Amino acid sequence: MNSPGRHQRGTDEFSRVVNFSDALFAIAMTLLVVGIEVPDLSDSDSVGELADVLNDDLGSFVSFAISFAVIGRYWLAHHGFFGRLAAVDRGLIGLNLIYLMFVAFLPFPSGLLGNYFENPLSIVVYAVAVAAVSGMEVVMFRHAQRGALFEVEVPDEVFRWGVRLSVSPVIFFLLSIPIAFVSTSLAVASWFLGFPYQAVENRRKPEHADDYL
Amino acid sequence: MNSPGRHQRGTDEFSRVVNFSDALFAIAMTLLVVGIEVPDLSDSDSVGELADVLNDDLGSFVSFAISFAVIGRYWLAHHGFFGRLAAVDRGLIGLNLIYLMFVAFLPFPSGLLGNYFENPLSIVVYAVAVAAVSGMEVVMFRHAQRGALFEVEVPDEVFRWGVRLSVSPVIFFLLSIPIAFVSTSLAVASWFLGFPYQAVENRRKPEHADDYL
Amino acid sequence: MNSPGRHQRGTDEFSRVVNFSDALFAIAMTLLVVGIEVPDLSDSDSVGELADVLNDDLGSFVSFAISFAVIGRYWLAHHGFFGRLAAVDRGLIGLNLIYLMFVAFLPFPSGLLGNYFENPLSIVVYAVAVAAVSGMEVVMFRHAQRGALFEVEVPDEVFRWGVRLSVSPVIFFLLSIPIAFVSTSLAVASWFLGFPYQAVENRRKPEHADDYL
Amino acid sequence: MNSPGRHQRGTDEFSRVVNFSDALFAIAMTLLVVGIEVPDLSDSDSVGELADVLNDDLGSFVSFAISFAVIGRYWLAHHGFFGRLAAVDRGLIGLNLIYLMFVAFLPFPSGLLGNYFENPLSIVVYAVAVAAVSGMEVVMFRHAQRGALFEVEVPDEVFRWGVRLSVSPVIFFLLSIPIAFVSTSLAVASWFLGFPYQAVENRRKPEHADDYL
């Protein structure tokens, strides 16, 4: 299968897609810190005033850590996904760009969340942005399966289980939106429900799934 | 042909030109989001106020998406172009730097467009900047053809067709400038006329063009 | 040993971890300069006023140079560490992400230090942030040793000596915290005590340690 | 010669030094555009006002182009220099980091120049910063020659000629400093005297110099 726009693993063109993605991930993750402004102090030597200001910035630090963890997890998934590919085609390169657009956008909702942690709308914007990244992850996974881009063909049962696992963050993030209007802290807490859910799903994992995913 | 300053595909020096370009593309695309400022709210918990402010930022979001798509398309073209090269020479490396200068500049007109979407001059600056990138693309394509840098020599007929295709965005962007003084939305809309034009050109495509481009 | 999530040196997946880390290091180091604002002058042609303003920025320049040197040293250590690895596993990739989170955070304490060099709390924040990076370095070193990820197994004696060397910056940075409340300059000066300490440790170096570290 | 800390071309460690440098160059060049602020307009739809503001920003655009060209030339020289190396050693990696520190600093003097083109002190800061990069280039060149790091040993005559060529920008930039206090435009113009000087030097080029440099 050597259709135009198809690049096998090992070619410069395959590597370029991966390197470009890595650079974009690294920048998005490092830009998160730019959202935390160095405060203006009226008395620059005052420990008390700086302590107060840093305390007010607490939301920004929490938001930095959450966002770094979130984008870091996406990078891990991207690393795992591309590690199983035998080739990329024109469609996957295009989908990867759309996926990266949502990743590159994340510093904005992250800054919003850092400054307005109590504002339900910050949570909504953040949840929608993150759900978009997870959604594109599913689209890329399906494209790779249909275009036979994986090194080892993934059995149907394992594929369906993998899609279920990738779709789950979309659902958890979207479900947090109505919760945000009751309590923003509760909404953020609900994002971590993904972990027990994944533990449950892992017990339903098809045999030999680890050989493919 | 092993003239000084000529680096074959597969050498570290060839890869470096590509990696450097990718890093610059990735940063320019990620910096676009820095142009969208996190708003200052008088009541930080007010959903209504944040909604108003985000609504005012609509131009910035549209500008982010357009600019990401525009730079993304250039990256795709750059990826395709370098994928067909057998070598780079000193001239191409220099031209590539000038090309990247215009790419690195794009976050500025993009920020301008995001803030002053209704201002005809924003459109003019944006269109000129993007036309410059497309123009440099044509210059690099010609240089590679004349310096015999392609892996497979491109037949004249196919080359002329390729140049026509690459020049077309320059023309579409420059033509949008007078339109901007009538209606800025119409000018932005005219940028998308490239798609039907490319569909028409694709029907005039010389036979076997896909083998070369 | 081909457990899932283990990637040997030479695979694309091994390289990706390294390339991603390099991009993040490079960005964090370059972002340091963004913390130095171009001043606003009332008389833009006045040499005297610009000289005054640049003189006020002295703390920022010193902070830029210190932080670049600090992150540069971490990059050198990271370069040396990964150069001795035969493989990475899932655990190390995850620890590397946490390590990089602390690296990506450094431009913030660096900006704080640049603006409030005399404020003891700036020193505290900086020292804690840097100690966290050094701490994660030790954790990664131990993980690699236990998971047999090194190309050449490190003898116990050499390993313990290496850990002692890596832990020392954590201790020096944390010890500078109480000093900062007496004198911030003294606290910053105490960071350089690491150099004579390392000279002393180097004289206690186990034989053949250079073959492993 | 396989001394500790020496990494031959082709190893991951050699590539890492190059990739890290490329990422830092790419970021420094792209950050230049961040120095050009999107203006605040009182009437956001006014072509005249935006034209005035962009006209005031002229210094910033010129400064962006000059700085991109300057850093681009350094990248080209770095690309050429590393292309001739057979190996890097610990010393060269360290010198490269100091060199990159000065490169990473350039967006600051560039922003200064963009905002205060008429201020002699901007020119001084810029000239000193650029001279520092050129100076480090010479230091790295000497280190590589003495450590026998080049693939092909450079004959003494060619080496001395190369040093003279690399030192010349240091001299031209430092000579522009007194000129800046007479006329800033003249000082900037004097930077371009390097081109005719290099033309003269090229006529004195030792035979076969192209085989080594």
mmCIF file of N, CA and C in Angstrom, chain C residues 98-148:
data_model
loop_
_atom_site.group_PDB
_atom_site.id
_atom_site.type_symbol
_atom_site.label_atom_id
_atom_site.label_comp_id
_atom_site.label_asym_id
_atom_site.label_seq_id
_atom_site.Cartn_x
_atom_site.Cartn_y
_atom_site.Cartn_z
ATOM 1 N N ILE C 98 6.592 14.999 35.053
ATOM 2 C CA ILE C 98 6.484 15.766 36.305
ATOM 3 C C ILE C 98 7.726 16.657 36.471
ATOM 4 N N TYR C 99 8.890 16.070 36.172
ATOM 5 C CA TYR C 99 10.151 16.827 36.195
ATOM 6 C C TYR C 99 10.048 18.046 35.272
ATOM 7 N N LEU C 100 9.519 17.838 34.048
ATOM 8 C CA LEU C 100 9.413 18.936 33.083
ATOM 9 C C LEU C 100 8.393 19.980 33.535
ATOM 10 N N MET C 101 7.372 19.555 34.296
ATOM 11 C CA MET C 101 6.407 20.525 34.822
ATOM 12 C C MET C 101 7.120 21.533 35.715
ATOM 13 N N PHE C 102 8.026 21.044 36.560
ATOM 14 C CA PHE C 102 8.754 21.968 37.432
ATOM 15 C C PHE C 102 9.718 22.843 36.617
ATOM 16 N N VAL C 103 10.307 22.262 35.570
ATOM 17 C CA VAL C 103 11.186 23.064 34.700
ATOM 18 C C VAL C 103 10.368 24.168 34.016
ATOM 19 N N ALA C 104 9.192 23.791 33.468
ATOM 20 C CA ALA C 104 8.356 24.765 32.751
ATOM 21 C C ALA C 104 7.863 25.873 33.669
ATOM 22 N N PHE C 105 7.811 25.572 34.972
ATOM 23 C CA PHE C 105 7.333 26.565 35.938
ATOM 24 C C PHE C 105 8.396 27.617 36.245
ATOM 25 N N LEU C 106 9.672 27.276 36.060
ATOM 26 C CA LEU C 106 10.783 28.137 36.501
ATOM 27 C C LEU C 106 10.737 29.589 35.995
ATOM 28 N N PRO C 107 10.246 29.873 34.746
ATOM 29 C CA PRO C 107 10.192 31.290 34.362
ATOM 30 C C PRO C 107 9.396 32.163 35.343
ATOM 31 N N PHE C 108 8.410 31.584 36.044
ATOM 32 C CA PHE C 108 7.662 32.409 37.004
ATOM 33 C C PHE C 108 8.515 32.824 38.213
ATOM 34 N N PRO C 109 9.090 31.872 38.984
ATOM 35 C CA PRO C 109 9.957 32.322 40.092
ATOM 36 C C PRO C 109 11.132 33.171 39.606
ATOM 37 N N SER C 110 11.596 32.898 38.389
ATOM 38 C CA SER C 110 12.700 33.704 37.856
ATOM 39 C C SER C 110 12.260 35.152 37.644
ATOM 40 N N GLY C 111 11.037 35.349 37.127
ATOM 41 C CA GLY C 111 10.512 36.702 36.951
ATOM 42 C C GLY C 111 10.311 37.392 38.296
ATOM 43 N N LEU C 112 9.843 36.605 39.274
ATOM 44 C CA LEU C 112 9.635 37.116 40.632
ATOM 45 C C LEU C 112 10.961 37.606 41.208
ATOM 46 N N LEU C 113 11.990 36.764 41.053
ATOM 47 C CA LEU C 113 13.316 37.112 41.559
ATOM 48 C C LEU C 113 13.851 38.360 40.853
ATOM 49 N N GLY C 114 13.596 38.439 39.535
ATOM 50 C CA GLY C 114 14.096 39.578 38.771
ATOM 51 C C GLY C 114 13.479 40.886 39.230
ATOM 52 N N ASN C 115 12.172 40.852 39.598
ATOM 53 C CA ASN C 115 11.499 42.071 40.005
ATOM 54 C C ASN C 115 11.673 42.379 41.482
ATOM 55 N N TYR C 116 11.780 41.340 42.308
ATOM 56 C CA TYR C 116 11.826 41.552 43.761
ATOM 57 C C TYR C 116 13.015 40.819 44.365
ATOM 58 N N PHE C 117 14.196 41.213 43.893
ATOM 59 C CA PHE C 117 15.428 40.556 44.300
ATOM 60 C C PHE C 117 15.665 40.693 45.798
ATOM 61 N N GLU C 118 15.168 41.761 46.409
ATOM 62 C CA GLU C 118 15.415 42.033 47.835
ATOM 63 C C GLU C 118 14.342 41.405 48.725
ATOM 64 N N ASN C 119 13.310 40.833 48.090
ATOM 65 C CA ASN C 119 12.221 40.287 48.887
ATOM 66 C C ASN C 119 12.517 38.831 49.253
ATOM 67 N N PRO C 120 12.638 38.548 50.572
ATOM 68 C CA PRO C 120 12.991 37.175 50.985
ATOM 69 C C PRO C 120 12.065 36.119 50.383
ATOM 70 N N LEU C 121 10.771 36.487 50.213
ATOM 71 C CA LEU C 121 9.821 35.490 49.720
ATOM 72 C C LEU C 121 10.113 35.091 48.271
ATOM 73 N N SER C 122 10.661 36.011 47.461
ATOM 74 C CA SER C 122 11.070 35.654 46.092
ATOM 75 C C SER C 122 12.113 34.551 46.143
ATOM 76 N N ILE C 123 13.062 34.708 47.077
ATOM 77 C CA ILE C 123 14.140 33.724 47.230
ATOM 78 C C ILE C 123 13.548 32.375 47.633
ATOM 79 N N VAL C 124 12.588 32.423 48.552
ATOM 80 C CA VAL C 124 11.968 31.187 49.026
ATOM 81 C C VAL C 124 11.289 30.458 47.877
ATOM 82 N N VAL C 125 10.459 31.193 47.119
ATOM 83 C CA VAL C 125 9.732 30.566 46.003
ATOM 84 C C VAL C 125 10.717 29.977 45.003
ATOM 85 N N TYR C 126 11.774 30.766 44.689
ATOM 86 C CA TYR C 126 12.772 30.302 43.727
ATOM 87 C C TYR C 126 13.473 29.042 44.226
ATOM 88 N N ALA C 127 13.897 29.083 45.485
ATOM 89 C CA ALA C 127 14.649 27.950 46.041
ATOM 90 C C ALA C 127 13.793 26.684 46.080
ATOM 91 N N VAL C 128 12.512 26.838 46.456
ATOM 92 C CA VAL C 128 11.629 25.666 46.516
ATOM 93 C C VAL C 128 11.429 25.093 45.115
ATOM 94 N N ALA C 129 11.217 25.980 44.122
ATOM 95 C CA ALA C 129 10.975 25.522 42.748
ATOM 96 C C ALA C 129 12.182 24.759 42.211
ATOM 97 N N VAL C 130 13.390 25.311 42.455
ATOM 98 C CA VAL C 130 14.591 24.671 41.944
ATOM 99 C C VAL C 130 14.863 23.368 42.702
ATOM 100 N N ALA C 131 14.621 23.380 44.010
ATOM 101 C CA ALA C 131 14.802 22.148 44.790
ATOM 102 C C ALA C 131 13.882 21.050 44.273
ATOM 103 N N ALA C 132 12.673 21.430 43.821
ATOM 104 C CA ALA C 132 11.732 20.440 43.288
ATOM 105 C C ALA C 132 12.289 19.786 42.030
ATOM 106 N N VAL C 133 12.921 20.579 41.154
ATOM 107 C CA VAL C 133 13.515 20.000 39.943
ATOM 108 C C VAL C 133 14.619 19.023 40.321
ATOM 109 N N SER C 134 15.507 19.456 41.232
ATOM 110 C CA SER C 134 16.598 18.577 41.652
ATOM 111 C C SER C 134 16.060 17.314 42.320
ATOM 112 N N GLY C 135 15.008 17.475 43.100
ATOM 113 C CA GLY C 135 14.398 16.317 43.763
ATOM 114 C C GLY C 135 13.900 15.300 42.743
ATOM 115 N N MET C 136 13.205 15.785 41.687
ATOM 116 C CA MET C 136 12.684 14.882 40.664
ATOM 117 C C MET C 136 13.822 14.194 39.913
ATOM 118 N N GLU C 137 14.962 14.900 39.782
ATOM 119 C CA GLU C 137 16.138 14.323 39.132
ATOM 120 C C GLU C 137 16.584 13.066 39.890
ATOM 121 N N VAL C 138 16.584 13.186 41.228
ATOM 122 C CA VAL C 138 16.981 12.046 42.054
ATOM 123 C C VAL C 138 15.980 10.898 41.885
ATOM 124 N N VAL C 139 14.685 11.246 41.873
ATOM 125 C CA VAL C 139 13.649 10.217 41.727
ATOM 126 C C VAL C 139 13.809 9.469 40.396
ATOM 127 N N MET C 140 14.093 10.215 39.317
ATOM 128 C CA MET C 140 14.276 9.570 38.010
ATOM 129 C C MET C 140 15.511 8.675 37.993
ATOM 130 N N PHE C 141 16.570 9.133 38.654
ATOM 131 C CA PHE C 141 17.819 8.374 38.719
ATOM 132 C C PHE C 141 17.574 7.031 39.424
ATOM 133 N N ARG C 142 16.857 7.089 40.553
ATOM 134 C CA ARG C 142 16.547 5.858 41.301
ATOM 135 C C ARG C 142 15.669 4.924 40.487
ATOM 136 N N HIS C 143 14.661 5.508 39.810
ATOM 137 C CA HIS C 143 13.749 4.689 39.000
ATOM 138 C C HIS C 143 14.526 3.941 37.916
ATOM 139 N N ALA C 144 15.453 4.662 37.252
ATOM 140 C CA ALA C 144 16.218 4.050 36.163
ATOM 141 C C ALA C 144 17.103 2.925 36.696
ATOM 142 N N GLN C 145 17.677 3.140 37.883
ATOM 143 C CA GLN C 145 18.546 2.128 38.478
ATOM 144 C C GLN C 145 17.734 0.883 38.846
ATOM 145 N N ARG C 146 16.580 1.091 39.476
ATOM 146 C CA ARG C 146 15.753 -0.050 39.912
ATOM 147 C C ARG C 146 15.143 -0.794 38.743
ATOM 148 N N GLY C 147 14.784 -0.039 37.671
ATOM 149 C CA GLY C 147 14.154 -0.682 36.517
ATOM 150 C C GLY C 147 15.175 -1.217 35.532
ATOM 151 N N ALA C 148 16.468 -1.169 35.927
ATOM 152 C CA ALA C 148 17.531 -1.682 35.050
ATOM 153 C C ALA C 148 17.460 -1.040 33.674
#
